[in-house]
XYZ file of C-alpha atoms in Angstrom:
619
model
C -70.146 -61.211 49.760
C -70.734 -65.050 50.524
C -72.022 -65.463 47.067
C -69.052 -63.607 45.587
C -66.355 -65.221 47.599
C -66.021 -68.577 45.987
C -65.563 -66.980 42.121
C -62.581 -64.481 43.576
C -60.717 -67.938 45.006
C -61.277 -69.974 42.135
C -59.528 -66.741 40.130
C -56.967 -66.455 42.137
C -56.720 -70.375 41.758
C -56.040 -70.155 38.295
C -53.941 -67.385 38.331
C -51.771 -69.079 40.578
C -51.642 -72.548 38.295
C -50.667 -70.968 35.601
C -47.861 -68.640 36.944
C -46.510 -72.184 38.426
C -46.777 -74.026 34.876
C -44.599 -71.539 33.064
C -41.940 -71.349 35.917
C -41.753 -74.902 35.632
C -41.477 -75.215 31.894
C -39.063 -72.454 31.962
C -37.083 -74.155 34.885
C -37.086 -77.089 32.613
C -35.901 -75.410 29.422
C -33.367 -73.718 31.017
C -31.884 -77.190 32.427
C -32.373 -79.154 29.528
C -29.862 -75.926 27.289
C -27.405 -76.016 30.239
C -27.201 -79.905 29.889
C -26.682 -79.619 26.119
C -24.088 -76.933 26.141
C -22.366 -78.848 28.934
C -22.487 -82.073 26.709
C -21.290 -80.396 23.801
C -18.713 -77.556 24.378
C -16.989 -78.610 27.981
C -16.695 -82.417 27.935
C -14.361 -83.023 25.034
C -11.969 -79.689 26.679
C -9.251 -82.413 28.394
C -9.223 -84.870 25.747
C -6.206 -83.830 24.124
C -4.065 -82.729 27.238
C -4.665 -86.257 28.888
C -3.043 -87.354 25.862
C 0.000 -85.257 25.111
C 2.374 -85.101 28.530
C 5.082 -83.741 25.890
C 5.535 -82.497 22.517
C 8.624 -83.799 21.552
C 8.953 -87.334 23.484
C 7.298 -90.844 24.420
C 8.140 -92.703 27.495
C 7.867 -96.106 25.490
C 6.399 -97.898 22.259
C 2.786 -99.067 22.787
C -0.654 -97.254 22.416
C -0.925 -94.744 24.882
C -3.180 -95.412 27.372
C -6.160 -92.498 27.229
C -9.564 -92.448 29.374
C -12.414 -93.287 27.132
C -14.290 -89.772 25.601
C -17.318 -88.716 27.697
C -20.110 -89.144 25.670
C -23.308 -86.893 25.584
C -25.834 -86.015 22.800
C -29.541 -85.353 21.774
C -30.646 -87.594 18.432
C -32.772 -90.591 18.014
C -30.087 -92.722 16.222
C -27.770 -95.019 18.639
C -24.077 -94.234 17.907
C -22.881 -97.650 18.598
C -25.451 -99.406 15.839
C -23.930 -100.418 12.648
C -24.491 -103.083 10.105
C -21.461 -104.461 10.164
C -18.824 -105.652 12.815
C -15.919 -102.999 13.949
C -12.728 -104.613 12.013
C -9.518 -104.136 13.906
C -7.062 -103.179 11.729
C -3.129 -104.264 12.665
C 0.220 -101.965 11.539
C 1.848 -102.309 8.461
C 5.089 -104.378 8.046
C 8.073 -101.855 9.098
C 9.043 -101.518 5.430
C 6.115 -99.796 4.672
C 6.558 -96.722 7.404
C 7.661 -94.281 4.771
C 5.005 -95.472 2.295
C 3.757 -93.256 -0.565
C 1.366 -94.763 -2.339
C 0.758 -92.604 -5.956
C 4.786 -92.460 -5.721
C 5.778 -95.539 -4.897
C 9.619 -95.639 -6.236
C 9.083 -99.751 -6.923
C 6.075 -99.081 -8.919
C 7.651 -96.295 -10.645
C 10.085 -98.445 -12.195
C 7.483 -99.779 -15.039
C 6.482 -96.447 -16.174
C 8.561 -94.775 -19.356
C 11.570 -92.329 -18.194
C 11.015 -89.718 -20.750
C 10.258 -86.340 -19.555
C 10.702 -88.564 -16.178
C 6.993 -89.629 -16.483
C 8.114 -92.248 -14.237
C 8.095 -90.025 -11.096
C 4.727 -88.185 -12.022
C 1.757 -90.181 -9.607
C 0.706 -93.512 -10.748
C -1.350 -95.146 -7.915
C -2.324 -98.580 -7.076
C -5.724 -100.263 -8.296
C -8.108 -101.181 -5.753
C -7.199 -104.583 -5.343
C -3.536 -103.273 -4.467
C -4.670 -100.781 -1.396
C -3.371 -101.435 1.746
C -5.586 -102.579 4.355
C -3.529 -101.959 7.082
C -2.094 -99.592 9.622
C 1.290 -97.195 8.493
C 3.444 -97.639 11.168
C 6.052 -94.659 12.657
C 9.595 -95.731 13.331
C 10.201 -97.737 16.272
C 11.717 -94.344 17.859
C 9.204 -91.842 16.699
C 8.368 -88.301 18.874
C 6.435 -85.709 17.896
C 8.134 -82.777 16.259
C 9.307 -79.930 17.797
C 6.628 -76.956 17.696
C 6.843 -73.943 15.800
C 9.039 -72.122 15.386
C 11.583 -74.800 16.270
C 10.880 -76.775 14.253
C 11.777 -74.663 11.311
C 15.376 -75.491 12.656
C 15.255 -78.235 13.838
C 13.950 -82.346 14.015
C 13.803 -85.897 15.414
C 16.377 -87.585 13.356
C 14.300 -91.254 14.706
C 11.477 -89.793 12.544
C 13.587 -89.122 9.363
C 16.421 -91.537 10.044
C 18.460 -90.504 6.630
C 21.625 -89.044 6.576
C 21.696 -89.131 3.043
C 21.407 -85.563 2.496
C 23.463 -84.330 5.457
C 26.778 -86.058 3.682
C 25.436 -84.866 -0.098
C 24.439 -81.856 0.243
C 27.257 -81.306 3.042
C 28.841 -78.008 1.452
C 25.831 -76.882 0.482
C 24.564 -76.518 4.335
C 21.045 -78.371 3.750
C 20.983 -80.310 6.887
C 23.603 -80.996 9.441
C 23.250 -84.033 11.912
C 23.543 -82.865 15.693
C 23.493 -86.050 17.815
C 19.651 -86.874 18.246
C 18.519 -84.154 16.051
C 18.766 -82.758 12.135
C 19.646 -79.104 12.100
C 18.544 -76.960 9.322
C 20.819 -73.657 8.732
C 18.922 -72.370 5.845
C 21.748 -73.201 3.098
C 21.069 -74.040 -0.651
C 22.494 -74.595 -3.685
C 22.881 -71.002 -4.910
C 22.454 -69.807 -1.028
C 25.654 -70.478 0.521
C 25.734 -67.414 2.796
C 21.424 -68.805 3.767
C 18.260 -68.301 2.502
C 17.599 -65.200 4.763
C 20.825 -63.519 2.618
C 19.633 -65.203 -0.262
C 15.762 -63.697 -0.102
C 17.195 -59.910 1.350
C 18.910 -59.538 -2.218
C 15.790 -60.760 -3.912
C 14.337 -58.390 -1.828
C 16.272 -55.825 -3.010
C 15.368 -56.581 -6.754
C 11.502 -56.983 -6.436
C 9.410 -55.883 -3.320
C 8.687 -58.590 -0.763
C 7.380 -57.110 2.099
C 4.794 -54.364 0.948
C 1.697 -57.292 0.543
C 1.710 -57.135 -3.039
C 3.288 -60.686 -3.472
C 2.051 -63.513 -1.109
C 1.621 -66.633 -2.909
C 4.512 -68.110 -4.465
C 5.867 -71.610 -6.095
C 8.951 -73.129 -5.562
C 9.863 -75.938 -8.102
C 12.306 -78.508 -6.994
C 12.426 -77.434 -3.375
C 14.932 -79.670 -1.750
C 14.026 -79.229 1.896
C 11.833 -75.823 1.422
C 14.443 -73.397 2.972
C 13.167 -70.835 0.914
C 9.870 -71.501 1.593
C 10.977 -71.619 5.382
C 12.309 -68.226 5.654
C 10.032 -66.533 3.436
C 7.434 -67.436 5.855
C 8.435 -63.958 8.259
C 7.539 -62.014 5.441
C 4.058 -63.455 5.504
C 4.679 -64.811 2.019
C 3.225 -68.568 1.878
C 5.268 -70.581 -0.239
C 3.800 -74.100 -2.052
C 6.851 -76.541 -2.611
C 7.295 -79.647 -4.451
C 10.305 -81.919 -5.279
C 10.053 -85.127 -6.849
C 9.794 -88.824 -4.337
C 13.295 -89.499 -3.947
C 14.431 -93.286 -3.145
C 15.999 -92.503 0.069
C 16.517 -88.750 0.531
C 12.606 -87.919 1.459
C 13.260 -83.685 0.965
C 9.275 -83.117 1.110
C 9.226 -85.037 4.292
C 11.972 -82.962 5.705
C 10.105 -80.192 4.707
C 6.642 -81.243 6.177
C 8.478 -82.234 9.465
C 9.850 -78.820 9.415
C 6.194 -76.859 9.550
C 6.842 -75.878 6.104
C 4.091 -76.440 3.079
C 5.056 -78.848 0.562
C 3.888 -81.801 -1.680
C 5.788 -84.453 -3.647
C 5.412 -83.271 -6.950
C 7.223 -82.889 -10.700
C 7.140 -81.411 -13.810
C 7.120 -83.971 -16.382
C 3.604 -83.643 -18.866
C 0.848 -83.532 -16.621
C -0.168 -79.937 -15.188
C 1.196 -79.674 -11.593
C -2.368 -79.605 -9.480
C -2.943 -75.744 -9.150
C -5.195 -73.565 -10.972
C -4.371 -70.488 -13.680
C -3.356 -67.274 -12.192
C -2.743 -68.684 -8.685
C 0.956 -67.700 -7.438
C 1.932 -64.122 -7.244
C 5.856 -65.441 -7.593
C 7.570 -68.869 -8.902
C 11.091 -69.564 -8.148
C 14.014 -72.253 -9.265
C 17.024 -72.360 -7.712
C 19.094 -75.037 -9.015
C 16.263 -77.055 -9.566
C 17.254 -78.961 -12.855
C 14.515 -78.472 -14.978
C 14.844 -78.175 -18.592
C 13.315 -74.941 -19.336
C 14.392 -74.475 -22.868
C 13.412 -78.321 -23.761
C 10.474 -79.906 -25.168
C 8.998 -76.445 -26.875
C 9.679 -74.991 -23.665
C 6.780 -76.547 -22.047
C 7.691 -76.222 -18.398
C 7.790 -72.560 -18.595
C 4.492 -72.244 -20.570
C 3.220 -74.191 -17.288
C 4.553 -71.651 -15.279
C 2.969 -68.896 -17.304
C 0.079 -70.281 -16.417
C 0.126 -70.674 -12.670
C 1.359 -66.936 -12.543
C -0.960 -64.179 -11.810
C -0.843 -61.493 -14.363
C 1.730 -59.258 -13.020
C 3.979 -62.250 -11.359
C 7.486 -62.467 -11.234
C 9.627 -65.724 -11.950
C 13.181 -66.313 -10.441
C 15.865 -68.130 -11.146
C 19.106 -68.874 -9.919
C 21.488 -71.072 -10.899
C 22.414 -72.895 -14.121
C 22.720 -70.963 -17.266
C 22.566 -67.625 -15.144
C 26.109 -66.478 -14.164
C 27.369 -69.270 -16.575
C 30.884 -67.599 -17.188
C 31.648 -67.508 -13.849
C 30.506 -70.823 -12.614
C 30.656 -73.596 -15.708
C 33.586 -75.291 -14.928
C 32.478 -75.913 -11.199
C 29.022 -77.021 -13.232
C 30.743 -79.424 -15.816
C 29.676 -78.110 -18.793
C 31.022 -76.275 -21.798
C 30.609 -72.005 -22.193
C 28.794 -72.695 -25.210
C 26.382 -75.540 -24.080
C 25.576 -72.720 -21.164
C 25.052 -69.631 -23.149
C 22.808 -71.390 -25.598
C 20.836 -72.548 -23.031
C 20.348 -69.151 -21.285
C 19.943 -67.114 -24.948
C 17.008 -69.960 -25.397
C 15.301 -69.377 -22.300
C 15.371 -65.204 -23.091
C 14.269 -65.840 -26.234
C 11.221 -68.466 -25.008
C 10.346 -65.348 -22.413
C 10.289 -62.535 -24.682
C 7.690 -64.844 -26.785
C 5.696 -65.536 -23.177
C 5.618 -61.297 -23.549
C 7.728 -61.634 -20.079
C 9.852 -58.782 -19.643
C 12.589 -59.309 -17.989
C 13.634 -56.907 -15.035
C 17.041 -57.645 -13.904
C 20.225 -59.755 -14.065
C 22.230 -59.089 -10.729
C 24.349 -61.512 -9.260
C 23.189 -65.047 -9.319
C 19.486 -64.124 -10.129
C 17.728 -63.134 -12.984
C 14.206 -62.122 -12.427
C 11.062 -61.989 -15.613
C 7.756 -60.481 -14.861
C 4.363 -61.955 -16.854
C 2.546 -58.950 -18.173
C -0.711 -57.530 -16.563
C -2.883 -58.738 -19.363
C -2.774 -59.948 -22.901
C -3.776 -57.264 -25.092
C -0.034 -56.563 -26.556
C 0.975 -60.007 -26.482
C -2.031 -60.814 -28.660
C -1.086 -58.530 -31.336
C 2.903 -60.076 -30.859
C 1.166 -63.186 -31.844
C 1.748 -61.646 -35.735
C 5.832 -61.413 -34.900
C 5.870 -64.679 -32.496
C 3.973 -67.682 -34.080
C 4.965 -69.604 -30.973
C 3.781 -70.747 -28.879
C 0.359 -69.524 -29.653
C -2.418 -68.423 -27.495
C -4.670 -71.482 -26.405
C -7.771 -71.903 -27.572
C -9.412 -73.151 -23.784
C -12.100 -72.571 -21.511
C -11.024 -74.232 -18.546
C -7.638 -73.084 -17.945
C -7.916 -73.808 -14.374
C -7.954 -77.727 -15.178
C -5.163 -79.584 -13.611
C -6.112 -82.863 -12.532
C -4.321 -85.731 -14.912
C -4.498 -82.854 -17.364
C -1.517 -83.168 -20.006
C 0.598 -79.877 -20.244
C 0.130 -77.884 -23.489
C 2.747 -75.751 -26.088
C 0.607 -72.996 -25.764
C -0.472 -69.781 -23.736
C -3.054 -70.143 -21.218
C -5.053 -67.067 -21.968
C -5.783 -64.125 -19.896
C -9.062 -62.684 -18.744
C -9.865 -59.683 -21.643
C -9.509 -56.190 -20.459
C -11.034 -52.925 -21.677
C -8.222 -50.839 -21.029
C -4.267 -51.519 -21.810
C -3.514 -50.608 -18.414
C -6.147 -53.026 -16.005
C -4.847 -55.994 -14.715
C -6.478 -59.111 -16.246
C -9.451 -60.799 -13.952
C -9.205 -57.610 -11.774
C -6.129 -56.357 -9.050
C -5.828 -58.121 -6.000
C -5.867 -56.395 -2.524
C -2.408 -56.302 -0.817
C -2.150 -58.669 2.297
C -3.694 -58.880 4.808
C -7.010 -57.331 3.582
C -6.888 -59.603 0.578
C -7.825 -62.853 2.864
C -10.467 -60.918 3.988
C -11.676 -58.735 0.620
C -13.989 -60.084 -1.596
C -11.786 -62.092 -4.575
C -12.105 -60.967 -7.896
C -13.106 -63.915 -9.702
C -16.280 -63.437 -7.118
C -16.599 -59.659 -7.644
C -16.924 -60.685 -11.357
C -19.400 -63.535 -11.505
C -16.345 -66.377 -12.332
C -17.408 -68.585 -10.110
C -21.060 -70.145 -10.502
C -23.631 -69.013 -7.617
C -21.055 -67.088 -5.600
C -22.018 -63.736 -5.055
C -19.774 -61.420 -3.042
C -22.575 -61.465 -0.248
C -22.518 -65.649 -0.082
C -18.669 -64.520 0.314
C -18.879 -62.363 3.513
C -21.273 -64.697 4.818
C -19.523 -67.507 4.527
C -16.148 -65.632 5.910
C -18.185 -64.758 8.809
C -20.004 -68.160 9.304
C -16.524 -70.223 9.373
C -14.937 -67.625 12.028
C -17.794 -68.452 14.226
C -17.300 -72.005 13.553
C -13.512 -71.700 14.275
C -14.409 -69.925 17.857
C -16.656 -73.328 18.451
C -13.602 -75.570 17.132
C -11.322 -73.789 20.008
C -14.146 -74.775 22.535
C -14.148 -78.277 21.820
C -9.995 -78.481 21.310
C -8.932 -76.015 23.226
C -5.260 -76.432 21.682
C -6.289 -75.618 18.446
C -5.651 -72.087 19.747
C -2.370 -73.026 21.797
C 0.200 -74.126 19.444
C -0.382 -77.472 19.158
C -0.806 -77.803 15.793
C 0.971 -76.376 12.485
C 0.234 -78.405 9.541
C -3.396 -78.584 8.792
C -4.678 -79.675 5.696
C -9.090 -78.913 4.781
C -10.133 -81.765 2.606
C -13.463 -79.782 1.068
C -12.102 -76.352 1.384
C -15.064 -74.651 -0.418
C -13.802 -70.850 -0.443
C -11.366 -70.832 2.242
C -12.945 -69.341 5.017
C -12.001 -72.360 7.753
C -8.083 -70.941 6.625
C -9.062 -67.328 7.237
C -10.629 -67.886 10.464
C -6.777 -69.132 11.663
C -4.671 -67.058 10.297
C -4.034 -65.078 13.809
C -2.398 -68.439 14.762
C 0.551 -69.767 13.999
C -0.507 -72.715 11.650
C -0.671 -72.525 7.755
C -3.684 -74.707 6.240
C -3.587 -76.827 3.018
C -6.670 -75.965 1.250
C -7.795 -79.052 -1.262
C -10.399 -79.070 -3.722
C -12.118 -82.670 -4.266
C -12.237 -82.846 -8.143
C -15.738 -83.988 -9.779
C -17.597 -81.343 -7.635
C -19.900 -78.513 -9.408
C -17.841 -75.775 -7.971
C -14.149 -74.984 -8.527
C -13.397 -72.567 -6.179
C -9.098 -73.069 -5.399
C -8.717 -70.397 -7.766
C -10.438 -68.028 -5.107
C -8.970 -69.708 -2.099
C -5.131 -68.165 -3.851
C -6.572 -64.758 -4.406
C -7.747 -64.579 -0.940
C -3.997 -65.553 -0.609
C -3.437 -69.274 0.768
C -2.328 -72.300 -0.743
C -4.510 -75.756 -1.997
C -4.401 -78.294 -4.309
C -6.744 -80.206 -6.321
C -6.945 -83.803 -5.378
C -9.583 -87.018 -6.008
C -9.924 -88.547 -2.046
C -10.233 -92.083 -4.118
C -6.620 -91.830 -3.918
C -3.451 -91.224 -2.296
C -2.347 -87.732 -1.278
C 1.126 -86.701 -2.370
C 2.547 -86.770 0.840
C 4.827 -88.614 3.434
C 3.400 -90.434 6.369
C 2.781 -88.711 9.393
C 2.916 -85.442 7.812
C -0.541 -83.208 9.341
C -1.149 -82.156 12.991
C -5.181 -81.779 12.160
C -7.297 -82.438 9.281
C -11.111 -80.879 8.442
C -13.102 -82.930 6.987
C -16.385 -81.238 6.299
C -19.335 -83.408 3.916
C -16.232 -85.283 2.885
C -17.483 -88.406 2.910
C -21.209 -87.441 1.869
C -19.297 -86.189 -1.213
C -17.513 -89.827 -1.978
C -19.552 -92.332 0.253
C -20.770 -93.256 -3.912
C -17.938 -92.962 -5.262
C -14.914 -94.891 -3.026
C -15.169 -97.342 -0.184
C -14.587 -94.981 2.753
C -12.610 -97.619 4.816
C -9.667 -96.371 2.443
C -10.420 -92.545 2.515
C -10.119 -93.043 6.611
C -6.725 -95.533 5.964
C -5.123 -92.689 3.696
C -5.828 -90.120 6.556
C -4.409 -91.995 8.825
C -1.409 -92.224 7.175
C -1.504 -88.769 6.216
C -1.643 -87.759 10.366
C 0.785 -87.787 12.854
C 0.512 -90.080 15.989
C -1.748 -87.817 18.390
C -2.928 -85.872 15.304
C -6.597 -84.778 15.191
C -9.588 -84.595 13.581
C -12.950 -82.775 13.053
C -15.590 -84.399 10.598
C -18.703 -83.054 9.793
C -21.597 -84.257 8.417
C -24.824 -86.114 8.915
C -25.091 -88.481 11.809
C -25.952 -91.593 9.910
C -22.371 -90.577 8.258
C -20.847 -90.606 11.054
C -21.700 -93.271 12.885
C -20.373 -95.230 10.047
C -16.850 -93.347 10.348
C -16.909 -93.808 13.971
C -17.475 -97.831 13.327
C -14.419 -97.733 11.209
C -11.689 -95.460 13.247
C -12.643 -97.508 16.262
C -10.905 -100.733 14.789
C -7.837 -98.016 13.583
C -6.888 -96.939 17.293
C -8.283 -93.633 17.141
C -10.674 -92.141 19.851
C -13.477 -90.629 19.602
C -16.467 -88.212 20.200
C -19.840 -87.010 18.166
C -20.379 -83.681 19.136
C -23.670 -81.006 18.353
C -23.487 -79.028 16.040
C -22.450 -75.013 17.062
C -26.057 -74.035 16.536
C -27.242 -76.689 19.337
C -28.461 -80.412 19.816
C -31.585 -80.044 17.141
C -29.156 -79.547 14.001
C -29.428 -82.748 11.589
C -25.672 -82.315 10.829
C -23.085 -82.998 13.747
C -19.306 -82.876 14.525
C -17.026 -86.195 15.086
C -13.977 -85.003 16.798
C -11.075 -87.855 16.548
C -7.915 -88.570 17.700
C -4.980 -90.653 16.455
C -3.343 -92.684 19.569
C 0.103 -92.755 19.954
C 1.812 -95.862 18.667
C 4.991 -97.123 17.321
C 6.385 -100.297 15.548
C 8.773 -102.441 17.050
C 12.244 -102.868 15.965
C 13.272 -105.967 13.793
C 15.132 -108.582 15.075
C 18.493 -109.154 13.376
């Protein structure tokens, strides 16, 4: 037993070693995943409430003051080391608070005014950018929140009455005090657009899923888009930069979708088959002119099966011309020109009741092939990129349809009704369209974004709360960051960077949102202060060859409204170099780790915009 004695302790002795090694190390892991999650999910949860006291007003005019973002993270790279010194940049001169830069009205005057070409986007060269700060009025708030706001806002913000004495009959906008009013008028809506859309509603069927996209051409202030919004139909308006009457900012200020935009000879900047409805009311385009080009355009932004509406001039003519100015003759020729261009589009026209007349585009193209023998014109395109819209020239000619085996299938395949269509897998994915998209990469990528989504909401908790309602996705991909919001109540501009190998906005409307192509070496087509949050996911890995970023970062800035927020993502060297940048713009900000944890080469950059105003001129 003596002999034996020392070789059980020494046993026993080991035993005992190793059992307290592996508690350690485990002790240690565990601390070191709790420190991590604490760094990345909980320390960034008050940075936007110690910011925002009140949605609607500002004590004074100056930067608010904020407490600088905790910062916590796991990578080998220094976040504060950059090649180059931070530049402060300073505001904009006061003239400049409404700025547009592809729309400029001054620069617009040297361009040609046929087909108004002059109004289509024409944007400054390089050495032109502005390398400053857009400033908000002297008296800017934030906007009232949804649903408010479709009703009502800050007249400081939008300080034009222009419209409210124009358009005063019409019941566009009404002044109240402090405040614009909205009451949902229109040209051709004088009892609202909630009477107005009932009796379209009564013509074609609005609230059975089957029609969810839709276009609105000359939009004023998006009324229509506004209340069609309760019928979960999304609505993409444009109207034209004005020189003082800013509709598509009263629209954007509103929580409604919009974009300045025209019809003059390029293709407006959304892909074939995209809206399930288009609509003009009153919006003074010359459908039968120019070889009816504008509604061959049309044509081709309509899904097989769409319906067009129109209200308005030549429709009704023998009731309304003399309050319209123009001859019975000048007015029936018109309308007999635009049936005629229809019939030849193989539309088929459904009804003429009341002020609206209402065409539907055929679900494919096999009969209107063979009409080609009775029609000559316009004749079927000969394309194979009929999704091409950026600085693309509008054509005379029919944007062909997906071929179909049978006279009675929709062309490019039926769409699910909504809501399972944001959810169901597209058809231009379900039949191969879109290069190295299979319906599985689909589903996975659906689910991957609602998982990223439920991290977003960790790190800005008021992503879930209201706080914002425009949001604009400035590498969309196939529209799954949209999808993963739509159970809040925020609508999501989807955009496409041109140049890259996949075109996928043609999927992101059959899933049944909204987006726009658009190169990030220039402008947007929007007003100032006109997004609550933008996603900006490889962004800048996508351009950081093509454009100086300092611009890309300017142009959002301008594109976001005081407070406004952001979420970048991309590599940390990336980064680092945005973060240089927005700290000399007034933002704040902090890198975060990626959702699957602190080892992930790719992070998250989550900024905010300070509030700030100019100050008033002296007279």
């Amino acid at each position: 037993m003596a002999v034996d004695s020392p070789k059980i302790y020494r046993a026993n002795h080991r035993n005992i070693s190793i059992t307290s090694i592996l508690l350690v190390l485990a002790l240690c892991s565990l601390s070191y995943i709790l420190g991590a999650w604490q760094g990345t999910a909980s320390s960034p949860l008050t940075y936007l409430t110690k910011i925002t006291k009140s949605p609607q007003c500002r004590p004074d005019k100056t930067t608010l003051k904020t407490k600088p973002l905790d910062f916590q993270a796991h990578h080998q790279i220094g976040f504060n080391e950059s090649s180059a010194k931070t530049e402060t940049f300073y505001p904009c001169d006061l003239k400049f608070s409404e700025y547009t830069p592809c729309q400029d009205p001054r620069r617009a005057r040297k361009f040609e005014k046929t087909m108004l070409k002059y109004r289509e986007r024409h944007c400054p060269k390089s050495e032109e950018f502005l390398r400053c700060l857009i400033p908000p009025p002297p008296n800017y708030k934030n906007p009232f929140s949804w649903p408010q706001s479709r009703d009502y806002a800050w007249y400081d913000n939008i300080p034009h009455r222009e419209l409210s004495i124009e358009k005063a009959v019409q019941n566009w906008i009404q002044v109240q005090g402090k405040r614009f009013r909205f009451p949902g008028g229109g040209t051709m809506f004088p009892r609202g657009a909630d009477a107005y859309i009932d009796d379209i509603n009564k013509l074609v069927p609005l609230t059975d899923g089957s029609i969810r996209t839709a276009l609105d051409t000359g939009c004023g202030v998006a009324s229509w888009g506004a209340y069609l919004l309760k019928r979960d139909i999304l609505t993409m308006s444009f109207a034209p930069r004005d020189s003082h009457e800013a509709q598509v900012q009263f629209a954007l200020e509103r929580g409604v979708p919009a974009m300045i935009g025209i019809m003059a000879t390029d293709r407006i900047p959304y892909p074939a088959r995209a809206f399930d409805m288009a609509h003009c009311s009153r919006c003074l385009i010359p459908w039968n002119k120019y070889d009816g080009i504008y509604l061959i355009e049309v044509d081709r932004v309509l899904r097989p099966g769409g319906y067009w509406i129109l209200s308005g001039p030549p429709i009704r003519w023998k009731q309304y011309y003399r309050g319209w100015e123009r001859t019975e003759a000048d007015l029936k020729q018109e309308q007999d020109e635009i049936e005629d261009l229809a019939a030849r589009l193989c539309w088929k026209k459904v009804v003429e009741e009341g002020d609206l007349a209402i065409w539907q585009k055929p679900i494919n193209h096999a009969e209107c092939i063979e009409n080609r023998k009775v029609h000559k014109n316009p004749p079927i395109c000969n394309t194979n990129d009929p999704d091409l819209a950026w600085y693309k020239k509008m054509e005379t000619c029919i944007t062909p349809l997906p071929e179909v085996n049978n006279p009675t299938d929709t062309a490019g395949g039926a769409l699910e009704k909504w809501p399972k269509r944001a959810i169901s897998v597209p058809p231009r994915i379900h039949f191969g369209s879109v290069q190295g998209i299979t319906p599985k990469n689909f589903k996975d990528d659906t689910k991957l974004w609602a998982d990223r989504v439920n991290y977003y909401k960790k790190l800005i908790p008021p992503l879930a709360k209201g706080r914002f309602r425009n949001i604009m996705d400035m590498n969309a991909g196939l529209g799954s960051f949209a999808a993963a919001l739509v159970q809040y109540p925020v609508w999501v501009m989807n955009v496409i960077p041109t140049g890259i190998v996949r075109d996928t906005l043609g999927v992101i409307y059959e899933r049944g949102f909204i987006g726009t192509y658009h190169d990030w070496c220039e402008a947007f087509s929007t007003y100032p202060r006109t997004y609550d949050l933008m996603h900006a996911d490889s962004v800048f890995s996508i351009y950081q060859d093509r454009c100086d970023m300092t611009y890309i970062l300017l142009e959002m800035d301008r594109i976001l409204r005081p407070e406004g927020t952001v979420i970048f993502r991309d590599s940390v060297e990336v980064l680092v170099k945005i973060q240089s940048i927005t700290d000399g713009m007034r933002w704040r900000s902090q890198m975060m780790d990626h959702e699957s944890g602190p080892f992930n080469p790719e992070k998250i950059l989550v900024a905010v915009k300070t509030y700030w105003t100019s100050q008033p001129k002296q007279q």
